[in-house]
CSV table of N, CA and C in Angstrom, one decimal:
chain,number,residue,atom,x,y,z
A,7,UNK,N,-19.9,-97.2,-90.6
A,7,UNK,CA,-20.7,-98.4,-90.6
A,7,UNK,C,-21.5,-98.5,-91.9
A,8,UNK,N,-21.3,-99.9,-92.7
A,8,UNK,CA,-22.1,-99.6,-94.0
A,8,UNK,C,-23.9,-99.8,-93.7
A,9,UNK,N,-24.6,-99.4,-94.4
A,9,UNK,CA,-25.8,-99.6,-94.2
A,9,UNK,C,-26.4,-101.3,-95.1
A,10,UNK,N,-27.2,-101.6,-94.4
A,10,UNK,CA,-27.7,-103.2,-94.5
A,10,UNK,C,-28.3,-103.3,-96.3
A,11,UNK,N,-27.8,-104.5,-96.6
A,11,UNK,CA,-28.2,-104.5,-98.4
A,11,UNK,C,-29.6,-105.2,-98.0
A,12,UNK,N,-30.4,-104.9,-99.3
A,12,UNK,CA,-31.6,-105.2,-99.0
A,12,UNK,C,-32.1,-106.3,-98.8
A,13,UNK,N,-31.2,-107.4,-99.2
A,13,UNK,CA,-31.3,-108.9,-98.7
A,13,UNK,C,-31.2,-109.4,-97.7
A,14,UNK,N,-30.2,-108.5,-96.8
A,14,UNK,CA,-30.1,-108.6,-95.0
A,14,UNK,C,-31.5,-108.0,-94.3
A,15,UNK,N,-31.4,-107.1,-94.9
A,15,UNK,CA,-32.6,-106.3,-94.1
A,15,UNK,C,-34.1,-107.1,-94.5
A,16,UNK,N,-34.8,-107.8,-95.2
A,16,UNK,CA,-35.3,-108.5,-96.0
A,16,UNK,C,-35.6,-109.9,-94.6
A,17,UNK,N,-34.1,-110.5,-94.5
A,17,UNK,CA,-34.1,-111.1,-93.5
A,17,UNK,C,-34.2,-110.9,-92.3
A,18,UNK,N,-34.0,-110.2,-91.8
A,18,UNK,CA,-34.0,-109.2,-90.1
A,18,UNK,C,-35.3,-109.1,-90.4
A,19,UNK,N,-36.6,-108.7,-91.1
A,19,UNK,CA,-38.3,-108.3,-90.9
A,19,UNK,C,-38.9,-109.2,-90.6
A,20,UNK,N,-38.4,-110.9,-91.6
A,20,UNK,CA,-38.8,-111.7,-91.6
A,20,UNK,C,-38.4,-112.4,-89.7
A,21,UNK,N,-37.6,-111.8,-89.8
A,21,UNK,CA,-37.3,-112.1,-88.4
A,21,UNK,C,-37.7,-111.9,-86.9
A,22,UNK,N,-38.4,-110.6,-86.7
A,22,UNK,CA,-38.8,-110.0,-86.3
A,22,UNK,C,-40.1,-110.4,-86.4
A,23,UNK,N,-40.9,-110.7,-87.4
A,23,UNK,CA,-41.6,-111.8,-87.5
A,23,UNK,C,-42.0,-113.1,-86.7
A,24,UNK,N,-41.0,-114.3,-86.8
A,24,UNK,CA,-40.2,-114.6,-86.3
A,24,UNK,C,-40.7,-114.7,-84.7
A,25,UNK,N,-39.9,-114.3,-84.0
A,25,UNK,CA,-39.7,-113.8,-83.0
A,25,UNK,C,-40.2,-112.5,-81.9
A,26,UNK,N,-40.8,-112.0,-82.9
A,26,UNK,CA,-41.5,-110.7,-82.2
A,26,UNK,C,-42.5,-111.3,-81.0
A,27,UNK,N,-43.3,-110.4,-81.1
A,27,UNK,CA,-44.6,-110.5,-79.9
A,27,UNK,C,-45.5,-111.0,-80.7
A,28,UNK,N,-46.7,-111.8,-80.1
A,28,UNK,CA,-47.4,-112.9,-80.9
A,28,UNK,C,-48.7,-112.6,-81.3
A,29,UNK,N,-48.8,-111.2,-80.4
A,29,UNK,CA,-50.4,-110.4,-80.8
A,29,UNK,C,-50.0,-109.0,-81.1
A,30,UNK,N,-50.4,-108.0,-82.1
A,30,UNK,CA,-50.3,-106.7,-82.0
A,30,UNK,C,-51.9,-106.7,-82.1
A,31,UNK,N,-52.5,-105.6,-81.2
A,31,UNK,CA,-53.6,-104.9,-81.2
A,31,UNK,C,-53.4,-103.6,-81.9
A,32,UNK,N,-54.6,-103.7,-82.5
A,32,UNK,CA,-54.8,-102.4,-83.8
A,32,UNK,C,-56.4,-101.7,-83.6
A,33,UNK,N,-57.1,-102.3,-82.4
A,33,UNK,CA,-58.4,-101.8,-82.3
A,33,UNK,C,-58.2,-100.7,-81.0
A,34,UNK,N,-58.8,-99.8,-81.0
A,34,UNK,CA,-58.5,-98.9,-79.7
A,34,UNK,C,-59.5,-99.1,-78.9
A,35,UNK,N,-59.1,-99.1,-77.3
A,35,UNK,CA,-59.5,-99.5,-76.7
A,35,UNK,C,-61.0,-99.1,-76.4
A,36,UNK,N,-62.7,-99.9,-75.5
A,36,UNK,CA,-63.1,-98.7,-75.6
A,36,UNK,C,-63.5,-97.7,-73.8
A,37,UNK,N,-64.0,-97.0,-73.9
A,37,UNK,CA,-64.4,-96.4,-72.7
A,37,UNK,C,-65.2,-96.9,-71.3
A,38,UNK,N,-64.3,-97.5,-70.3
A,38,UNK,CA,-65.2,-98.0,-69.4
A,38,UNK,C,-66.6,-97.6,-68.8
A,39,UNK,N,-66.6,-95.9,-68.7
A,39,UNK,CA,-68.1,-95.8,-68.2
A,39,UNK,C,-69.1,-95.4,-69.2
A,40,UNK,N,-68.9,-96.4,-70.5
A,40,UNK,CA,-70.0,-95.7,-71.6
A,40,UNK,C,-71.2,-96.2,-70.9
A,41,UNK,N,-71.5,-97.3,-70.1
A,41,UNK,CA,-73.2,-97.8,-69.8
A,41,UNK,C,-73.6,-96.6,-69.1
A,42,UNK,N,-72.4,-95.9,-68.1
A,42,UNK,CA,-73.0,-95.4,-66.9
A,42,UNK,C,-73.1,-93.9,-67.9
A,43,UNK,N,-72.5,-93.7,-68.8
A,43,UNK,CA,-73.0,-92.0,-69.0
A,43,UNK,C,-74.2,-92.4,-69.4
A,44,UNK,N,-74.2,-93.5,-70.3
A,44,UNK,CA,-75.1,-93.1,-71.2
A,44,UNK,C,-76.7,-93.3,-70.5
A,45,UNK,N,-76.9,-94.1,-69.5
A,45,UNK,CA,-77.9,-94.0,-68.7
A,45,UNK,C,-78.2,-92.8,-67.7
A,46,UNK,N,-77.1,-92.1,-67.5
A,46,UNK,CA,-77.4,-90.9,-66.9
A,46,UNK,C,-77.7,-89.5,-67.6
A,47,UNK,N,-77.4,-90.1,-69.3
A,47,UNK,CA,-78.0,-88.9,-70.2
A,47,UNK,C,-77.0,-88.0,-70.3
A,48,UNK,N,-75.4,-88.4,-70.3
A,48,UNK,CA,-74.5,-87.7,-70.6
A,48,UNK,C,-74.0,-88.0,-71.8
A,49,UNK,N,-73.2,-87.4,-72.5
A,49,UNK,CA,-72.6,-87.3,-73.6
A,49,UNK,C,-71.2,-88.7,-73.7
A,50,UNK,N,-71.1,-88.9,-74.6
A,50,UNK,CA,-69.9,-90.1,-75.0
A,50,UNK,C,-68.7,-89.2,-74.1
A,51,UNK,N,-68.6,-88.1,-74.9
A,51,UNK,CA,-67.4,-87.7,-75.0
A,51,UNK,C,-67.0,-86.6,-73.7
A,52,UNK,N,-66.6,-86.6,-72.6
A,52,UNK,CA,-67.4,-85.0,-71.3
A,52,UNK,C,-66.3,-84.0,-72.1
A,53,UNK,N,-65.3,-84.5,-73.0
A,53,UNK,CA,-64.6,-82.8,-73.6
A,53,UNK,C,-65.6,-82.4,-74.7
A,54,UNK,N,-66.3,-82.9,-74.9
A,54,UNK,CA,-67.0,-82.4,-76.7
A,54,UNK,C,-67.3,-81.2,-76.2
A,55,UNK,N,-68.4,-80.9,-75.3
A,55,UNK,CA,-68.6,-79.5,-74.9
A,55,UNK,C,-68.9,-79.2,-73.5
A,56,UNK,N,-69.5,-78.1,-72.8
A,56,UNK,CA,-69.7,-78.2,-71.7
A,56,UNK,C,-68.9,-76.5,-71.0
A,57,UNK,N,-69.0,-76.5,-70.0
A,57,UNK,CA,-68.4,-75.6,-69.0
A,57,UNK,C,-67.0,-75.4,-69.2
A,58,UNK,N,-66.2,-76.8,-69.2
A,58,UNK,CA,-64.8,-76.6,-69.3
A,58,UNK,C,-64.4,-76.6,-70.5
A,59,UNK,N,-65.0,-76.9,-71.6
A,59,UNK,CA,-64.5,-77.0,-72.7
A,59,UNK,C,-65.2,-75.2,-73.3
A,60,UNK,N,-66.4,-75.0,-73.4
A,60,UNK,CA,-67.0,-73.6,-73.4
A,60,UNK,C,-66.2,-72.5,-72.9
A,61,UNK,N,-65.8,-72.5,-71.7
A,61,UNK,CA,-65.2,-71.3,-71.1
A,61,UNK,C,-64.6,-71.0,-71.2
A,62,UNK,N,-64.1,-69.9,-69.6
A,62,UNK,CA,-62.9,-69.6,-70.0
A,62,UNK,C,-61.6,-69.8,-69.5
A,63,UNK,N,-60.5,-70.1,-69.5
A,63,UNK,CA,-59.5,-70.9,-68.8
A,63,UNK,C,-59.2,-70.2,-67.3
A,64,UNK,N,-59.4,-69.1,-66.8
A,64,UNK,CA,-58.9,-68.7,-65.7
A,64,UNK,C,-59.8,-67.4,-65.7
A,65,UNK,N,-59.8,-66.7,-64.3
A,65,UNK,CA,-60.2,-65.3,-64.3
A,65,UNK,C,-59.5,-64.8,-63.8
A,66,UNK,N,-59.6,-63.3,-63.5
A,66,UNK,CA,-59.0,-62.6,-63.0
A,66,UNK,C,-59.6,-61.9,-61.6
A,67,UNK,N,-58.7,-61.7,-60.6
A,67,UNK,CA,-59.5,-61.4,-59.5
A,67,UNK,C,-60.2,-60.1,-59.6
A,68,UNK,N,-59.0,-59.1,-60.4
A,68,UNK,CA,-60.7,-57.8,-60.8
A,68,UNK,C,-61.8,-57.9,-62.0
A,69,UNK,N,-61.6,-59.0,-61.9
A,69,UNK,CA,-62.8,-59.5,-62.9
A,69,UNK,C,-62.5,-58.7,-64.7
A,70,UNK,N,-61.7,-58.6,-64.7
A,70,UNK,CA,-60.9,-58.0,-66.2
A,70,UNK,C,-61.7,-59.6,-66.9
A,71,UNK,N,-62.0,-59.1,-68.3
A,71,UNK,CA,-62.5,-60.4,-69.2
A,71,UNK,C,-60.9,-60.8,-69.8
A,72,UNK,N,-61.4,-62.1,-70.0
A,72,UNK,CA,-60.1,-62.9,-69.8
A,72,UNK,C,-59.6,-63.5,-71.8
A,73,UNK,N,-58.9,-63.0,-72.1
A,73,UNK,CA,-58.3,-63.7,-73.4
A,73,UNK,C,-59.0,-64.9,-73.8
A,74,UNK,N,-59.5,-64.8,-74.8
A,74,UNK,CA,-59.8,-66.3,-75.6
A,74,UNK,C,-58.5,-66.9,-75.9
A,75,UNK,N,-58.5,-68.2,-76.0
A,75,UNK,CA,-58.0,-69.3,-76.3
A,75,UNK,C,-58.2,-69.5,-77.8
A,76,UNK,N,-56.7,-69.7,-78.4
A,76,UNK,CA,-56.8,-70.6,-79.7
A,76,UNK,C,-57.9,-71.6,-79.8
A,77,UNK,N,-57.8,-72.5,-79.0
A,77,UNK,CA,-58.8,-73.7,-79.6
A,77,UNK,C,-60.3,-73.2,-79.3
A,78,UNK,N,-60.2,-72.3,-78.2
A,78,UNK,CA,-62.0,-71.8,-78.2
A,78,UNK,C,-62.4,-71.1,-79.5
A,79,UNK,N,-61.0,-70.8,-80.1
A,79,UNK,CA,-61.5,-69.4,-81.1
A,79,UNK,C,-62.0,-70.5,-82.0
A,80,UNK,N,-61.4,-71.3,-82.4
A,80,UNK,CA,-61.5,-72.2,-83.5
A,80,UNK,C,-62.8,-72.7,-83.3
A,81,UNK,N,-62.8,-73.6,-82.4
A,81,UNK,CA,-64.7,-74.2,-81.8
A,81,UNK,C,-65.3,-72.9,-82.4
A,82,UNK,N,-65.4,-71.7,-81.8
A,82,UNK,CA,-66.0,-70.5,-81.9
A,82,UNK,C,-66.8,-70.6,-83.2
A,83,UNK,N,-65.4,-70.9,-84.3
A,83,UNK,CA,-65.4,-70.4,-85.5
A,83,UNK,C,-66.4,-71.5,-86.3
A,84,UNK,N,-65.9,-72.7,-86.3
A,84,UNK,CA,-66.0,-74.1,-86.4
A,84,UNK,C,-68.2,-74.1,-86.3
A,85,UNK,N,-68.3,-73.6,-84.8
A,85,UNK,CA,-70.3,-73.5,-84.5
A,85,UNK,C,-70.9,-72.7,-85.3
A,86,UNK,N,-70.0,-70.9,-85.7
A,86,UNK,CA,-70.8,-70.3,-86.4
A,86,UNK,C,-70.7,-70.9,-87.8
A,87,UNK,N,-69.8,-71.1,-88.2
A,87,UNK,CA,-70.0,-71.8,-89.9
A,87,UNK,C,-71.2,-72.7,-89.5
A,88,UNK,N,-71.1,-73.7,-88.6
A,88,UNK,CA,-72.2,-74.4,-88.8
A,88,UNK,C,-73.4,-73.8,-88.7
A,89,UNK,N,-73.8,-72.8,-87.8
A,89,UNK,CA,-75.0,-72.4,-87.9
A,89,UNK,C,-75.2,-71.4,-89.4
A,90,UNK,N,-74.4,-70.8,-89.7
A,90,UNK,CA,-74.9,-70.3,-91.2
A,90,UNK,C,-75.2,-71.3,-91.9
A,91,UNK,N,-74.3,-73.0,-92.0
A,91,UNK,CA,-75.1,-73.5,-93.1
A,91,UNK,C,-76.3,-73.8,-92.2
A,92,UNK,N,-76.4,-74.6,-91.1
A,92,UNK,CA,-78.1,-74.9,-90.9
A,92,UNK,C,-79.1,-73.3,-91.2
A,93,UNK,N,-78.7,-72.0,-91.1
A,93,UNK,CA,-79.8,-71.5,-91.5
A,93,UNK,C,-79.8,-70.8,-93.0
A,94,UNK,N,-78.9,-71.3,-94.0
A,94,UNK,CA,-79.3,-71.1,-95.1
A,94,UNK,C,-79.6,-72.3,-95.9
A,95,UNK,N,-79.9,-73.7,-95.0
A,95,UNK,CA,-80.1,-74.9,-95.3
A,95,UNK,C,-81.9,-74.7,-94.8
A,96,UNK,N,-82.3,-74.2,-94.3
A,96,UNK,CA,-83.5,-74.0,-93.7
A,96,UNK,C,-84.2,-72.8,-94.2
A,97,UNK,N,-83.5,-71.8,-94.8
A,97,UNK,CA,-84.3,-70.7,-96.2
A,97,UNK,C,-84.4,-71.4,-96.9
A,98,UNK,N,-83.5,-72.3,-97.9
A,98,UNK,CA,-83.7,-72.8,-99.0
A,98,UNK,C,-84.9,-73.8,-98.8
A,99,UNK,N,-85.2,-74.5,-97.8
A,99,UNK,CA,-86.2,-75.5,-97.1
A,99,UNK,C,-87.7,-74.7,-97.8
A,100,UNK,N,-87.6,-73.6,-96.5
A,100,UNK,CA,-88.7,-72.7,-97.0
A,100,UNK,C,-88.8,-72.1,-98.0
A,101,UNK,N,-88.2,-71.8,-99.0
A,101,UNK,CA,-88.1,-71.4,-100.1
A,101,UNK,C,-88.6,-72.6,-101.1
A,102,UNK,N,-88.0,-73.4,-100.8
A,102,UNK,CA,-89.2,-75.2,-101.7
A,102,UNK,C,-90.2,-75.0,-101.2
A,103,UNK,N,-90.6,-75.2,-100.1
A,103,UNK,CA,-92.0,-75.7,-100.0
A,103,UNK,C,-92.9,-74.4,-100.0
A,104,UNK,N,-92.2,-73.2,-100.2
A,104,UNK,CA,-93.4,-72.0,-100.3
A,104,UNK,C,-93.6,-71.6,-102.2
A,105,UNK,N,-92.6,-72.7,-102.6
A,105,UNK,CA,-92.4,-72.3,-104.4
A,105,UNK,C,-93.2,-73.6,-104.8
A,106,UNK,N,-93.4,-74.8,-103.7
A,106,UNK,CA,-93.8,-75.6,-104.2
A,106,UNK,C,-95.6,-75.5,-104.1
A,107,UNK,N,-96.1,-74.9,-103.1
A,107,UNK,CA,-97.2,-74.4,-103.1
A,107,UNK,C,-97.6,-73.2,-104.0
A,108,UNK,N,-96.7,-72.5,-104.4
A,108,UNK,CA,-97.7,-71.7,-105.5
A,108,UNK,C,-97.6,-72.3,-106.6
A,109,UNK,N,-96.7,-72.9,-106.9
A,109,UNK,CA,-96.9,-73.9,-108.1
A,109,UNK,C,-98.2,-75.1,-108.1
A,110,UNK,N,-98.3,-75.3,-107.2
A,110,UNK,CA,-99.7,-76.0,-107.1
A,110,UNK,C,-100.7,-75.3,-107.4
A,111,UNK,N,-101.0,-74.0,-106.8
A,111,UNK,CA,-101.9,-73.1,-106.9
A,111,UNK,C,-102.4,-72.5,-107.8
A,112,UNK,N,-100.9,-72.3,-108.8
A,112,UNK,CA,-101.4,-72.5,-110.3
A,112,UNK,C,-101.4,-73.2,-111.4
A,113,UNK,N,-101.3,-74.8,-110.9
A,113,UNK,CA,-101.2,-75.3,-111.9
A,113,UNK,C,-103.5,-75.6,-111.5
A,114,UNK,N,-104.0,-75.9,-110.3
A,114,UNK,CA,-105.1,-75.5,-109.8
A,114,UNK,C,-106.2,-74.2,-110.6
A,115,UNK,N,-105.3,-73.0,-110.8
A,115,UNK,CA,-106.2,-72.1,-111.3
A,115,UNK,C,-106.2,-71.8,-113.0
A,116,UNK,N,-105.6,-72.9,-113.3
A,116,UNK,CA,-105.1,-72.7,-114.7
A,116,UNK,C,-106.1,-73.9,-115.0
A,117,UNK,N,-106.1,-75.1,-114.5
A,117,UNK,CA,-107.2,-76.6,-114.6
A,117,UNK,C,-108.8,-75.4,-114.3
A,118,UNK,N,-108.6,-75.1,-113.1
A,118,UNK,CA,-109.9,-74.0,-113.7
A,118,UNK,C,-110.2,-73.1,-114.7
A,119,UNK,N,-109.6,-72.3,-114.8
A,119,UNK,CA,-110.0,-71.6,-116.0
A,119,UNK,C,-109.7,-72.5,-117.5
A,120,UNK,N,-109.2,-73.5,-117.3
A,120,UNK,CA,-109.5,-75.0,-118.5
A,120,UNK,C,-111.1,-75.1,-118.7
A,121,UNK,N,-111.6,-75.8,-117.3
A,121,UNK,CA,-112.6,-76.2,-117.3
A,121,UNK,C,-113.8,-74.9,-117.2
A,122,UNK,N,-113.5,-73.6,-117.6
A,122,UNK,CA,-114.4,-72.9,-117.7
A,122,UNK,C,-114.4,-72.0,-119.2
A,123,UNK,N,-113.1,-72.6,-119.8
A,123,UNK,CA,-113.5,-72.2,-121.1
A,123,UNK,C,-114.2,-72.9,-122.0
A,124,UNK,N,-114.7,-74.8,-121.5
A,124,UNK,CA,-115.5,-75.4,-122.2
A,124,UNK,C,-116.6,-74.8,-122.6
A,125,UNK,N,-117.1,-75.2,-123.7
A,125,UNK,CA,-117.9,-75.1,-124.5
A,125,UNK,C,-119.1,-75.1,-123.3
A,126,UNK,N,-120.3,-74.4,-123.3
A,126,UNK,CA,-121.5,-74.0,-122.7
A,126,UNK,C,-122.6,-73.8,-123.7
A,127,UNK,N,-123.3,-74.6,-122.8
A,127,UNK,CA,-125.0,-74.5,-123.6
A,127,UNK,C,-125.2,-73.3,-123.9
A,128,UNK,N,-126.2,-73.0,-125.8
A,128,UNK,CA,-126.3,-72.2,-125.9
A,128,UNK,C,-128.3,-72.1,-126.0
A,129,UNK,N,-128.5,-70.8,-126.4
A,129,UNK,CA,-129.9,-70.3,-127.0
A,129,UNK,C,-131.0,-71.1,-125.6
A,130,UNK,N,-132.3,-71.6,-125.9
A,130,UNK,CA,-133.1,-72.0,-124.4
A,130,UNK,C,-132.8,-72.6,-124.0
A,131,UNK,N,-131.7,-73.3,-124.0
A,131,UNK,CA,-131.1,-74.5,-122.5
A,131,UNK,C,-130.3,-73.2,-121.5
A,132,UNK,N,-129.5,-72.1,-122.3
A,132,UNK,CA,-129.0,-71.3,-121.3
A,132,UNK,C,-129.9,-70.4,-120.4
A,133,UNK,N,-131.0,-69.6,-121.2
A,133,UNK,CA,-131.9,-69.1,-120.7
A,133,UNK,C,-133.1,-69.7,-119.6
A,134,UNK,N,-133.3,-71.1,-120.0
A,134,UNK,CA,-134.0,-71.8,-119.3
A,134,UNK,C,-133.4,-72.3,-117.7
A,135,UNK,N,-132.1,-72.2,-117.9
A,135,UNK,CA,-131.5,-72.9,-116.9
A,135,UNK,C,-131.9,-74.5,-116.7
A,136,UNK,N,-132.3,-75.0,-117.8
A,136,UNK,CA,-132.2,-77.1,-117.5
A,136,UNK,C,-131.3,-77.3,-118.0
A,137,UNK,N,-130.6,-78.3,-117.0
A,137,UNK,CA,-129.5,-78.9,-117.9
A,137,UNK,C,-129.6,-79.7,-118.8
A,138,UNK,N,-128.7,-80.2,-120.1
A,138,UNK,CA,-129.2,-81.5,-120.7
A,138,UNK,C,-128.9,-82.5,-120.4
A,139,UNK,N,-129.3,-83.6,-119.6
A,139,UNK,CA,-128.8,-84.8,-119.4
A,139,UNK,C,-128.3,-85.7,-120.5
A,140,UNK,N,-127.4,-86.0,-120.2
A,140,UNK,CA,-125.9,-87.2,-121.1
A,140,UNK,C,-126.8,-88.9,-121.0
């Protein structure tokens, strides 16, 4: 059978066109009981996490610990990466705001000892202790 030249086939799309079905949906559909979770303070999604999604797939009646799961390992893997960046996102935090206070501190003891290398009254205004009034 020969295969269709591109001017037939060209024609047959426009065709299908044409004649096809008069709506395609491209939006997915959404979740009937999103009011009711979300008023009862459940999550969008009940696989995101939880008991059945956390655990473990089966036990064993002598209670032997049971094989992880591929996709738990992954989750597993997936939480700790995240928790190392949130806590080397939260050293670096502390590490700004404890660099940004001693930099205050001296930019503070430096404006002091500025203002205490000014020039000071000398001979009987110092010994007298009067100030000179401006």
């Amino acid at each position: 059978m020969a295969l269709p030249t591109i001017s037939k086939l060209g024609f047959e799309l426009s065709r299908i066109g044409q004649n096809g079905p008069r709506s395609f949906v491209t939006s997915c559909c959404c979740l009937v009981e999103q009011d009711w979770r979300y008023k009862n303070g459940l999550p969008r999604n009940p696989n995101a996490y939880g008991p059945l999604t956390d655990g473990r797939d089966f036990t064993f009646v002598d209670q032997r610990v049971t094989p992880i799961g591929a996709g738990q390992l992954k989750r597993l893997e997936k939480h700790r990466i995240y928790a190392e960046k949130i806590l080397q996102t939260v050293k670096e935090m502390n590490f700004a705001i404890e660099r940004r206070s001693n930099l205050q501190k001296q930019r503070e003891e430096k404006q002091k000892e500025i203002l205490e290398s000014k020039l000071k009254p000398k001979g009987h205004l110092l010994l007298s202790g009067h100030k000179r009034k401006m």
